[in-house]
XYZ file of C-alpha atoms in Angstrom:
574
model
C 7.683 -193.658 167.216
C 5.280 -196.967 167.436
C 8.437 -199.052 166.685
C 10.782 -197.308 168.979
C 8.037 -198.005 171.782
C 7.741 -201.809 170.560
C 11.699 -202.114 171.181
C 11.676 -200.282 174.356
C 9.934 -203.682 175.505
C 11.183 -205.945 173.303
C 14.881 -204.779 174.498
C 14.323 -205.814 178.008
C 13.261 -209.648 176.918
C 16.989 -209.911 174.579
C 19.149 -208.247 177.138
C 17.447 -210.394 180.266
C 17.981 -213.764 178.001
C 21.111 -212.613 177.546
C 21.876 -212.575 181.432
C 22.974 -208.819 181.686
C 19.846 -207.876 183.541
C 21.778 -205.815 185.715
C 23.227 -203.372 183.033
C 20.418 -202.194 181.103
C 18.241 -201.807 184.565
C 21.771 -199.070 185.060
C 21.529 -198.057 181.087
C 17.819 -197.225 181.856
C 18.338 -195.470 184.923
C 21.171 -193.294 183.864
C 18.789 -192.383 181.025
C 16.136 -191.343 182.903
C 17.514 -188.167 184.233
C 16.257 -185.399 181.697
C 15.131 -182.138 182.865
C 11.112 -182.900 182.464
C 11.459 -186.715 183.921
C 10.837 -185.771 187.336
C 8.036 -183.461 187.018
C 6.435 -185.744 184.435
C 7.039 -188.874 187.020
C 5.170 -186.501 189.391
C 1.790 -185.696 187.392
C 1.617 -189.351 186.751
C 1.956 -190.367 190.565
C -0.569 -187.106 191.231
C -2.796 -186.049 188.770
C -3.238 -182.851 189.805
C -7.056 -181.068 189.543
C -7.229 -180.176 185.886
C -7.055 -184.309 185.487
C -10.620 -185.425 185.896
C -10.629 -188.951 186.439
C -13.512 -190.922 185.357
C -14.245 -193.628 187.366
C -15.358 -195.535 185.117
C -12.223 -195.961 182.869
C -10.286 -197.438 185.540
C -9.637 -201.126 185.161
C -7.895 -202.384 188.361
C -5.500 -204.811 185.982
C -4.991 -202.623 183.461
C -2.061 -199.989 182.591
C -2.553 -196.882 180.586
C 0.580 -195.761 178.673
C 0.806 -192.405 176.908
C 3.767 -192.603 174.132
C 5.311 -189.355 172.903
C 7.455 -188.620 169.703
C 8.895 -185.635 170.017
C 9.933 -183.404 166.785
C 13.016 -181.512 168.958
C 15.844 -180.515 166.079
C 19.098 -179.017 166.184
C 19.527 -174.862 166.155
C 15.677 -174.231 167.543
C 14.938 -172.700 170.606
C 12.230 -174.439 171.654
C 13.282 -176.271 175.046
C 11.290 -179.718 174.512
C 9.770 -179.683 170.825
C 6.789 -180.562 169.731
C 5.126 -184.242 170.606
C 4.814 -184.922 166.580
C 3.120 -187.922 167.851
C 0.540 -188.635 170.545
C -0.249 -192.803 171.482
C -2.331 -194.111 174.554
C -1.394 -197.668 174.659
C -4.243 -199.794 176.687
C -2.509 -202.934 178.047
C -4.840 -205.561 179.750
C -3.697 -208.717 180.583
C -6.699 -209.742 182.758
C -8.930 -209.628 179.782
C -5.783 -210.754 177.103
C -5.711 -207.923 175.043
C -3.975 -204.387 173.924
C -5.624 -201.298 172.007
C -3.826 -198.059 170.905
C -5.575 -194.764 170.477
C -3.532 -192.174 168.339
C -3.839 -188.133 168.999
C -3.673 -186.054 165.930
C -1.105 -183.747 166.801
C -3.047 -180.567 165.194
C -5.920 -181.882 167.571
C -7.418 -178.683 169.388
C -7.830 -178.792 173.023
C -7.235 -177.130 176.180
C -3.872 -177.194 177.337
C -3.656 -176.165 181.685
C -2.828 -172.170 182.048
C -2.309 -171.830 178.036
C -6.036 -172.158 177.030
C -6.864 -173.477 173.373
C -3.869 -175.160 171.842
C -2.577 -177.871 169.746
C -2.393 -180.953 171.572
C 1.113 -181.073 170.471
C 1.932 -177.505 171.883
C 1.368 -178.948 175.295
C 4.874 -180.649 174.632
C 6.331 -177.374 173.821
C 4.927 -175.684 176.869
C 5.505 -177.861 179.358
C 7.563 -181.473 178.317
C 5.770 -184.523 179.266
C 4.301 -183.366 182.184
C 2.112 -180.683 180.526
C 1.592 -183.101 178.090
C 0.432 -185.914 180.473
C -2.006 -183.175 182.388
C -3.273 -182.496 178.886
C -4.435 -185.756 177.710
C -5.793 -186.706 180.830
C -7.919 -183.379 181.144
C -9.264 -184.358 177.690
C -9.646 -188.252 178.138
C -10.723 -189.053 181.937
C -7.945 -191.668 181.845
C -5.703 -191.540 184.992
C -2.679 -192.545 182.954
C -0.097 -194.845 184.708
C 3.429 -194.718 182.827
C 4.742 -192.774 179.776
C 7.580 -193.402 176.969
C 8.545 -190.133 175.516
C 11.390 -191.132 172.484
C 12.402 -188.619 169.364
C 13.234 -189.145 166.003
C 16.812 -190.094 166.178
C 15.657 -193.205 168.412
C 12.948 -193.936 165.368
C 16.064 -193.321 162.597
C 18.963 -195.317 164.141
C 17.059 -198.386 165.231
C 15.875 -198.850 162.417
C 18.741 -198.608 160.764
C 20.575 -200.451 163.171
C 18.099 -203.753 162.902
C 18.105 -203.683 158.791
C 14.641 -201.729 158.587
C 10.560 -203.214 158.580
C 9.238 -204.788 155.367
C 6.202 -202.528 154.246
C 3.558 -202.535 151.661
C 3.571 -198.818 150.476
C 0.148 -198.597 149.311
C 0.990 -195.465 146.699
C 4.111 -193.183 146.033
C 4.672 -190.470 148.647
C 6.638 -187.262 147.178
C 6.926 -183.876 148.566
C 10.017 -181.433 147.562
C 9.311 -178.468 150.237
C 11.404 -178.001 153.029
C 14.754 -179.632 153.196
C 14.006 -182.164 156.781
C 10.810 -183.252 155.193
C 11.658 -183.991 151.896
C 10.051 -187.292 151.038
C 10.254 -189.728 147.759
C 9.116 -193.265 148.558
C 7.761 -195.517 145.788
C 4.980 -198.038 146.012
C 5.033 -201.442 146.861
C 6.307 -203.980 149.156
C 9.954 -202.870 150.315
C 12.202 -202.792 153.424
C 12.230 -199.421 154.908
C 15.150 -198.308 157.152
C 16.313 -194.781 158.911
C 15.617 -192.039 156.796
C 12.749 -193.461 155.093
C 10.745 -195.386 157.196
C 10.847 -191.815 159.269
C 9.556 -190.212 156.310
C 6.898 -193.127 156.166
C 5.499 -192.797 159.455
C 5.788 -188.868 159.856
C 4.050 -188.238 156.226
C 1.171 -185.838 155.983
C 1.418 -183.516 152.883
C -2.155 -185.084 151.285
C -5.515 -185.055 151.949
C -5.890 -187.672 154.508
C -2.864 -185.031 156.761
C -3.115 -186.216 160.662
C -5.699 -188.937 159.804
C -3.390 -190.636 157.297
C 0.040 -190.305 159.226
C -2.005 -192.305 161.910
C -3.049 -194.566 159.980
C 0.462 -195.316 158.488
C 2.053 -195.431 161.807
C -0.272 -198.008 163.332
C 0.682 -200.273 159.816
C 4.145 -199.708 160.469
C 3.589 -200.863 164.070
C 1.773 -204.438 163.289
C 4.309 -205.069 160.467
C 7.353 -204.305 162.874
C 5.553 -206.589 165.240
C 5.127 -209.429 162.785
C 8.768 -209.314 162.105
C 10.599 -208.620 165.148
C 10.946 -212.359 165.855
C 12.737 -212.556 162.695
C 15.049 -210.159 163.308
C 18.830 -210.766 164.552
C 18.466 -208.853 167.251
C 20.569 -210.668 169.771
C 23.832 -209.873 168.466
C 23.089 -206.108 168.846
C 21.944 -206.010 171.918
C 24.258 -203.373 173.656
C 24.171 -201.268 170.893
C 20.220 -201.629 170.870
C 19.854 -200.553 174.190
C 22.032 -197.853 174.393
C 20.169 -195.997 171.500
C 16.853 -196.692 173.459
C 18.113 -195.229 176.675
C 20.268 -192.275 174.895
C 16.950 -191.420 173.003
C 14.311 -191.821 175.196
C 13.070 -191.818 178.829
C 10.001 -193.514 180.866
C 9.026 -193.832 184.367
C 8.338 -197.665 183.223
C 10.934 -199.828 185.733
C 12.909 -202.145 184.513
C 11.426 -205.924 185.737
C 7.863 -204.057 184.508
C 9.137 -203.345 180.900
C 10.474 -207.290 181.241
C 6.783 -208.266 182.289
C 5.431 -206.368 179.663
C 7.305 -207.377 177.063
C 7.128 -211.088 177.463
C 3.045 -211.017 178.054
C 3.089 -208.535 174.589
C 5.277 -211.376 172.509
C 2.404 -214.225 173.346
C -0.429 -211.994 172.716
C -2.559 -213.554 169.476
C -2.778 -210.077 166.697
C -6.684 -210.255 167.180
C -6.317 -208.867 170.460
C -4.770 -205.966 169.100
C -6.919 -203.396 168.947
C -7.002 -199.869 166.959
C -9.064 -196.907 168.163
C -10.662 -194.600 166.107
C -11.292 -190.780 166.938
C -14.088 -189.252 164.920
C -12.794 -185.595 164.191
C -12.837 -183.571 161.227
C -10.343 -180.471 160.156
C -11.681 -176.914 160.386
C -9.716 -172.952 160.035
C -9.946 -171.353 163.099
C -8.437 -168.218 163.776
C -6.475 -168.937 160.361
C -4.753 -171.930 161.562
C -5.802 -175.325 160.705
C -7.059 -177.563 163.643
C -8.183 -181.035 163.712
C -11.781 -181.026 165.838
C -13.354 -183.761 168.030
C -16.153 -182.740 170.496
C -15.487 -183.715 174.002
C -18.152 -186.457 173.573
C -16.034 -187.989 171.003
C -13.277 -187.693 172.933
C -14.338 -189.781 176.243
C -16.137 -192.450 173.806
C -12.431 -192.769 172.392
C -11.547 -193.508 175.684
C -14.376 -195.812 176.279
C -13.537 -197.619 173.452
C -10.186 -197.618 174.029
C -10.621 -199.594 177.479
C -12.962 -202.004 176.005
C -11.944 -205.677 175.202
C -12.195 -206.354 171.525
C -15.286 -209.224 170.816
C -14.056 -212.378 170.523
C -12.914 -213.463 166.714
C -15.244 -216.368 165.326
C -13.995 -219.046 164.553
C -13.830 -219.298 160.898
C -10.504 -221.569 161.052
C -10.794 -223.850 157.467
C -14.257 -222.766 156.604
C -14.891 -223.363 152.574
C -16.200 -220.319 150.982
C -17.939 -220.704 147.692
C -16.531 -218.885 144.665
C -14.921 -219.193 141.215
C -12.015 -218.398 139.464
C -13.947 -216.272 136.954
C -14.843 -213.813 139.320
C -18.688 -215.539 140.219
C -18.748 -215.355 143.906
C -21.750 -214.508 145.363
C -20.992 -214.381 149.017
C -19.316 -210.659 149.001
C -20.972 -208.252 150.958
C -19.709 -205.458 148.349
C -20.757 -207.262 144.806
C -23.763 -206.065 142.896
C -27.268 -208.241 144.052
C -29.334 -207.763 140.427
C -31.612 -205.675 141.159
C -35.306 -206.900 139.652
C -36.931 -203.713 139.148
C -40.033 -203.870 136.485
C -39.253 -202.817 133.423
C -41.832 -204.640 131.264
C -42.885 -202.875 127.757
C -39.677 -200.955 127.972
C -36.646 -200.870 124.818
C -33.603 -200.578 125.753
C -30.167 -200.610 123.472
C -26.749 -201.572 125.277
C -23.646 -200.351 124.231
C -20.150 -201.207 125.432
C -18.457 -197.811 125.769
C -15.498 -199.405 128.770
C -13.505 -202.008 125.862
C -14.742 -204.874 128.351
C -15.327 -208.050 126.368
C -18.969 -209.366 126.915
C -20.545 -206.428 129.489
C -22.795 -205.191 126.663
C -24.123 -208.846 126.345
C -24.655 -209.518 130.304
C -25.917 -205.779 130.172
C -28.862 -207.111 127.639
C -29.162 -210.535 129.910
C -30.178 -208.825 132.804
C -32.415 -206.306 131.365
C -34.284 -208.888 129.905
C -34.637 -210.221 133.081
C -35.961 -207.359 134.501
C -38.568 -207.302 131.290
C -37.215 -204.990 129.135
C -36.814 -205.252 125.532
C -32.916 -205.690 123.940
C -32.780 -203.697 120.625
C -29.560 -203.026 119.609
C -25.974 -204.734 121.491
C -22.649 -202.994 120.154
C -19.946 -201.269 120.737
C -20.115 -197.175 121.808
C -18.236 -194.711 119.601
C -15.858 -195.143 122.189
C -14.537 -197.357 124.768
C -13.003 -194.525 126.835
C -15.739 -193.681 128.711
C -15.118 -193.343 132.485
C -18.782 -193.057 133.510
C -21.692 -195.124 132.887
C -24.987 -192.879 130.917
C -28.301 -193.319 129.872
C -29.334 -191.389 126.985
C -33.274 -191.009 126.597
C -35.344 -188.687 123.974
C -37.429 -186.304 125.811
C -40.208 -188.008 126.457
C -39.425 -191.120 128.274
C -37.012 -189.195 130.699
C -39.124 -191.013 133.798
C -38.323 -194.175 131.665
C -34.699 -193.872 132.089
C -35.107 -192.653 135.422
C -35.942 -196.320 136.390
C -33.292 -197.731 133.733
C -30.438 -195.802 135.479
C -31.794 -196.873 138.898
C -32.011 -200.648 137.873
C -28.769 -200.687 136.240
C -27.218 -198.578 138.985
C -26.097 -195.744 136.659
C -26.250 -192.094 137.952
C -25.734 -190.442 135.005
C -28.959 -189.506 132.905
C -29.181 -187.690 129.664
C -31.424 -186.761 127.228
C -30.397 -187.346 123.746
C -32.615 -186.855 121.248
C -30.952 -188.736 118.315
C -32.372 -191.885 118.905
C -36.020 -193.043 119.440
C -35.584 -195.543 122.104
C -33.858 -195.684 125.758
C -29.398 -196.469 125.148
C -27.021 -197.207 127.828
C -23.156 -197.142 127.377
C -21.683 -198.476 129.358
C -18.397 -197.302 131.420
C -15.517 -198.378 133.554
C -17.793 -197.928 136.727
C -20.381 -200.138 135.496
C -20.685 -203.213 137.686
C -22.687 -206.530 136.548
C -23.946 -208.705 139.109
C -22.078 -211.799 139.666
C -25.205 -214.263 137.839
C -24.452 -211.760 134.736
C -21.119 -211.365 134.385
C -19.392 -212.950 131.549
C -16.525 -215.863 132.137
C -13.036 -213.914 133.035
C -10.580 -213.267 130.321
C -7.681 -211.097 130.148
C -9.758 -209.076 127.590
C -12.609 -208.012 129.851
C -11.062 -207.491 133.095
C -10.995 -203.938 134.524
C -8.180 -202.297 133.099
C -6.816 -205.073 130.373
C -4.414 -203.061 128.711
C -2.082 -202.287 131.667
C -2.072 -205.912 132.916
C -1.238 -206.634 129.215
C 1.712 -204.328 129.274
C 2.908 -205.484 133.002
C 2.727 -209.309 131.704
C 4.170 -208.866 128.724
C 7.378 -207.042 130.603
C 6.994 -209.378 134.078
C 9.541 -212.331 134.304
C 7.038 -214.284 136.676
C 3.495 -215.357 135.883
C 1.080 -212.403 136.898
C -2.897 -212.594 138.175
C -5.241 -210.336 137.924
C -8.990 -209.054 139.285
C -12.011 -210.340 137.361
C -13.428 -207.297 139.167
C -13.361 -204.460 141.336
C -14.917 -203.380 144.152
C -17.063 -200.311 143.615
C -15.738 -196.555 143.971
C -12.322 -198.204 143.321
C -10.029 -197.100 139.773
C -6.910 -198.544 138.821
C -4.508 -195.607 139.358
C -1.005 -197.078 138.650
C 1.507 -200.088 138.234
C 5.003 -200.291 139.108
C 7.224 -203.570 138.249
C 10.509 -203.548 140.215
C 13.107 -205.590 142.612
C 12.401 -206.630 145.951
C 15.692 -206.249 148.121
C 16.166 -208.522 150.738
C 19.425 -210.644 152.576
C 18.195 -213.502 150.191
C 18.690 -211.990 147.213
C 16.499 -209.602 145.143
C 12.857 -210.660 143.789
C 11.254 -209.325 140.884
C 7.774 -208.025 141.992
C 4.524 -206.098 140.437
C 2.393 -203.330 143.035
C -0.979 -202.375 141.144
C -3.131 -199.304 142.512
C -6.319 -198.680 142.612
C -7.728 -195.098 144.389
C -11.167 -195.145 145.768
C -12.723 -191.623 143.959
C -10.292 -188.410 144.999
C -9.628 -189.491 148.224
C -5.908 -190.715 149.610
C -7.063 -194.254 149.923
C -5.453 -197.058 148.150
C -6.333 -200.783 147.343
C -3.449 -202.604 146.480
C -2.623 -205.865 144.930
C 1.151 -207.263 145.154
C 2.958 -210.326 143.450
C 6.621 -211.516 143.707
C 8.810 -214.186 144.091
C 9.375 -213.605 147.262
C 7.157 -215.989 148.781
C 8.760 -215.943 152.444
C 8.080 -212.073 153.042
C 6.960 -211.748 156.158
C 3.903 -210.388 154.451
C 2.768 -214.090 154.356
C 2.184 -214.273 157.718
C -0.517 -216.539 159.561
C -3.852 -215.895 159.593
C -7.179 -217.426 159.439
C -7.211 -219.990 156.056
C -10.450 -220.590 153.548
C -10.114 -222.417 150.987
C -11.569 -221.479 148.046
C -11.681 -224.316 144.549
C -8.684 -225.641 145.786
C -6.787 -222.511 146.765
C -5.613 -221.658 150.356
C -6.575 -218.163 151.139
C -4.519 -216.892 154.258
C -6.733 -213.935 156.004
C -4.250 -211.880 157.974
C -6.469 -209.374 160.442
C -5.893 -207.531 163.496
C -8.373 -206.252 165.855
C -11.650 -207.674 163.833
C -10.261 -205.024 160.800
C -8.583 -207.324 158.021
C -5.106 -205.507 155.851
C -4.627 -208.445 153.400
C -5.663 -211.449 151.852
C -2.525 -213.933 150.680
C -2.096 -216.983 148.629
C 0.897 -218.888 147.116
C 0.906 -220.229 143.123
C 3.431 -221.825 141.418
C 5.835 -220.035 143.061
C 4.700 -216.640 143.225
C 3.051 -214.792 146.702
C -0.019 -212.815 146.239
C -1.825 -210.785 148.199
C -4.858 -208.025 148.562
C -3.910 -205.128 150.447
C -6.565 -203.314 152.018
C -6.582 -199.239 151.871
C -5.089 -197.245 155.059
C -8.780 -196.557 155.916
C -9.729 -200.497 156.324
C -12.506 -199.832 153.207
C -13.230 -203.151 152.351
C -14.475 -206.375 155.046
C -13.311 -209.643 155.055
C -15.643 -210.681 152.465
C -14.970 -208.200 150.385
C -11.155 -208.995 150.464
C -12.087 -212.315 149.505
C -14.209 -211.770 146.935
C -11.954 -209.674 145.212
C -8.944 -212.435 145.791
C -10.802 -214.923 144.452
C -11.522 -213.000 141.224
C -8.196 -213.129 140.261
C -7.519 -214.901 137.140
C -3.681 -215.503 135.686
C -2.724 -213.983 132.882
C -0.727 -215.487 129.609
């Protein structure tokens, strides 16, 4: 639905170059003539007394847009659907900046004369007038236009302008019911129609309304990035006849144009994402998502609220080194310089990682500890980090494991002196970690495999960041009108949750994916920072010939330092 909305604007600026002003303002009225237009046109003009305005969301500049996706289909018998998705689009061009606060459709509120509901039921009930009432009941915001738009809008557009290049962060599958069957593989990829409607409306996972939010506001900044790339002038009547046949808005014609051509000059770090803190709870057997009124109106708050300005970190040299070494992360391990003077401690290297044991030893000595033994574990499968202690110096390991950062302690009486093996979660501080090869980076033997197959020269992470594990790899062809690109997505899931870090190389090294940003150089390499809203997606940089990039999770886990840090890490591979 975001995208649909984006060309409802973006329509108005091709058609008006084009000097046929006066049809689409008759396209758009014709359109305009469903049976809920007028009574939603109405609420909006008079928000009636279940619409407590707070007076201190108003901005006298500002506009308040609510955007509806509706889920009607063929053969059912509801009269309007279901508003599958719920947007309030802040636009403020006296302070230079847009935000966008997303609904969860399963969120539980009161709906006028129908009690407790479903925000989305409000849709069903009522159209976009019950709908409007609703979210301005909930929110305090006295909204001043809506864009309601359904799926075959979303479907045909995108179809119709050769689909939005996206980095799908994992695979999404789900064989249930025939309309929402869904197979998209990871990676970087042009999605059009069918699937970039599966994309956005996706939910059959742990992350449910959270994650189909978060999707569709990715899907929004990416069809943003590339709409200026797009052909769009030569498709200009069919373009706005799918708009008007699919959708409908009180929004006037010379406003949409107004709109449109502020939106097009607006910089991506005024964009600005809302977050509602909710969780999901049963109630009554049914499956709500929860936010207390509180959170609610701070949504709304926020939503109103021009982002802080960006600092300007335009060219700024950050220290780091190929190997990996970078102190300046805010997520990298600080050595820790707990006392453990008197103590004996053996290492061994139980994650296949070339030289851990060793740094392992180096910075227990620093700590005062004695190094007995340094070898290998019986085996270097071991997903989690121990200590193994004999009975009697359990408090002794206690402050090993806490030093080292290790949460698993065990007693093990075999031996007469503290051991640590050492697993794949095991992080070294950056002063201890050995020089980067492709033997002791995380995961070596699936960047073996991938390099050994790849036709392009491949890079890898010295390092991750903690709580993430690679989860999967997936070497393919990039389609595109230029000609198909090889090109390598590697995963890597933070714990059990539906949150993905992503790294991506290809050929392709004029995706739009490349797109500016703030630069840092790093030992000679350009690092392009590509952020919106103060939250940062990727981190890209160009190599003989091959684009790279860091792809932060749905979730925005990792900073901007972070993102660097792990960027810079990367080491090639033979």
């Amino acid at each position: 639905m975001a995208l649909v909305t984006l060309l409802f604007v973006m329509g108005f600026v091709l058609v008006a170059a084009g000097g046929v002003y006066v049809w689409l303002d008759m396209q758009v009225r014709e359109a305009n003539q469903g049976p809920g237009d007028s009574a939603a046109v109405s609420v909006i003009q008079q928000p009636d007394d279940t619409s407590v305005v707070d007076p201190a969301l108003e901005k006298p500049d500002a506009q308040d847009i609510l955007i509806l996706g509706s889920d009607s289909r063929e053969g059912e018998d509801e009269e309007y659907g279901r508003s599958d998705t719920l947007m309030i689009v802040h636009v403020d061009p006296a302070e230079d900046f847009v935000s966008v606060l997303s609904l969860p459709r399963d969120l539980r509120v009161r709906v006028p004369d129908y009690g407790m509901q479903k925000i989305n039921a409000a849709f069903a009930f009522g159209g976009p007038a019950l709908s409007i009432r609703t979210v301005q009941g909930i929110t305090g915001l006295d909204l001043d236009h809506y864009i309601n738009v359904d799926f075959e809008a979303f479907r045909s557009i995108t179809s119709a302008l050769g689909g939005v290049y996206i980095d799908v962060d994992r695979r999404y599958f789900y064989g249930g019911i025939d309309y929402e069957n869904i197979d998209i593989q990871p990676g970087y990829q042009r999605l059009g129609g069918e699937q970039a409607l599966d994309y956005v409306r996706f939910r059959h996972d742990n992350s449910g309304d959270f994650g189909r939010i978060e999707r569709q506001q990715r899907f929004l900044q990416a069809a943003r990035e590339q709409i200026s790339k797009w052909d769009a002038a030569l498709k200009i009547p069919e373009l706005v006849q799918l708009i008007a046949r699919n959708s409908s808005t009180d929004i006037k014609t010379a406003q949409a144009l107004n709109l449109a051509l502020w939106g097009l000059r607006l910089d991506r770090s005024r964009i600005k994402q809302v977050t509602l803190e909710a969780d999901v709870q049963e109630i009554g057997g049914g499956s709500y998502v929860v936010a207390t009124e509180e959170a609610v109106r701070a949504a709304a708050r926020d939503l109103v609220t021009a982002p802080s300005p960006a600092p300007d970190q335009t060219g700024t040299t950050t220290p780091g080194n190929a190997d990996g070494s970078d102190d300046s992360s805010t997520t990298s391990t600080t050595a820790a310089h707990t006392d453990l003077t008197g103590m004996t401690v053996n290492v061994f290297n139980g994650n296949g990682r070339s030289g851990e044991a060793a740094g392992a030893g180096a910075w227990l000595q620093s700590m005062g500890a004695v190094v007995g033994r340094v070898g290998d574990a019986k085996s270097h499968d071991n997903a989690q980090s121990s200590v193994l202690h004999p009975a009697a110096r359990s408090g002794e390991a206690e402050r090993v494991a806490e030093a080292l950062g290790i949460n698993r302690v065990r007693e093990d009486n075999t031996g007469a002196v503290i051991s640590v093996v050492l697993g794949a979660d095991f992080a070294l501080p950056p002063e201890f970690r050995p020089a980067a090869t492709v033997d002791n980076i995380p995961d070596s033997r699936p960047w073996k495999e991938d390099a050994a197959r790849a036709s392009f020269p491949l890079m890898a992470p010295a390092f991750l960041p903690e709580g993430f594990e690679y989860r999967d790899s997936r070497l393919y062809e990039i389609q595109s009108d230029d000609g198909s690109f090889p090109a390598l997505k590697v995963i890597f899931r933070v714990g059990r949750e539906d949150q993905y870090l992503g790294v991506m190389e290809t050929t392709f090294v004029d995706a739009p994916a490349a797109a500016p940003g703030e630069e840092v150089t790093q030992n000679g390499t350009v690092f392009t920072v590509v952020a919106s809203g103060g939250r940062v997606e990727r981190v890209w940089w160009k190599k003989d010939g091959v684009l790279y990039w860091v792809a932060n999770a749905l979730g925005y886990r990792l900073d901007r330092d972070a993102l660097l840090d792990l960027a810079g890490s990367m080491i090639s591979l033979p």
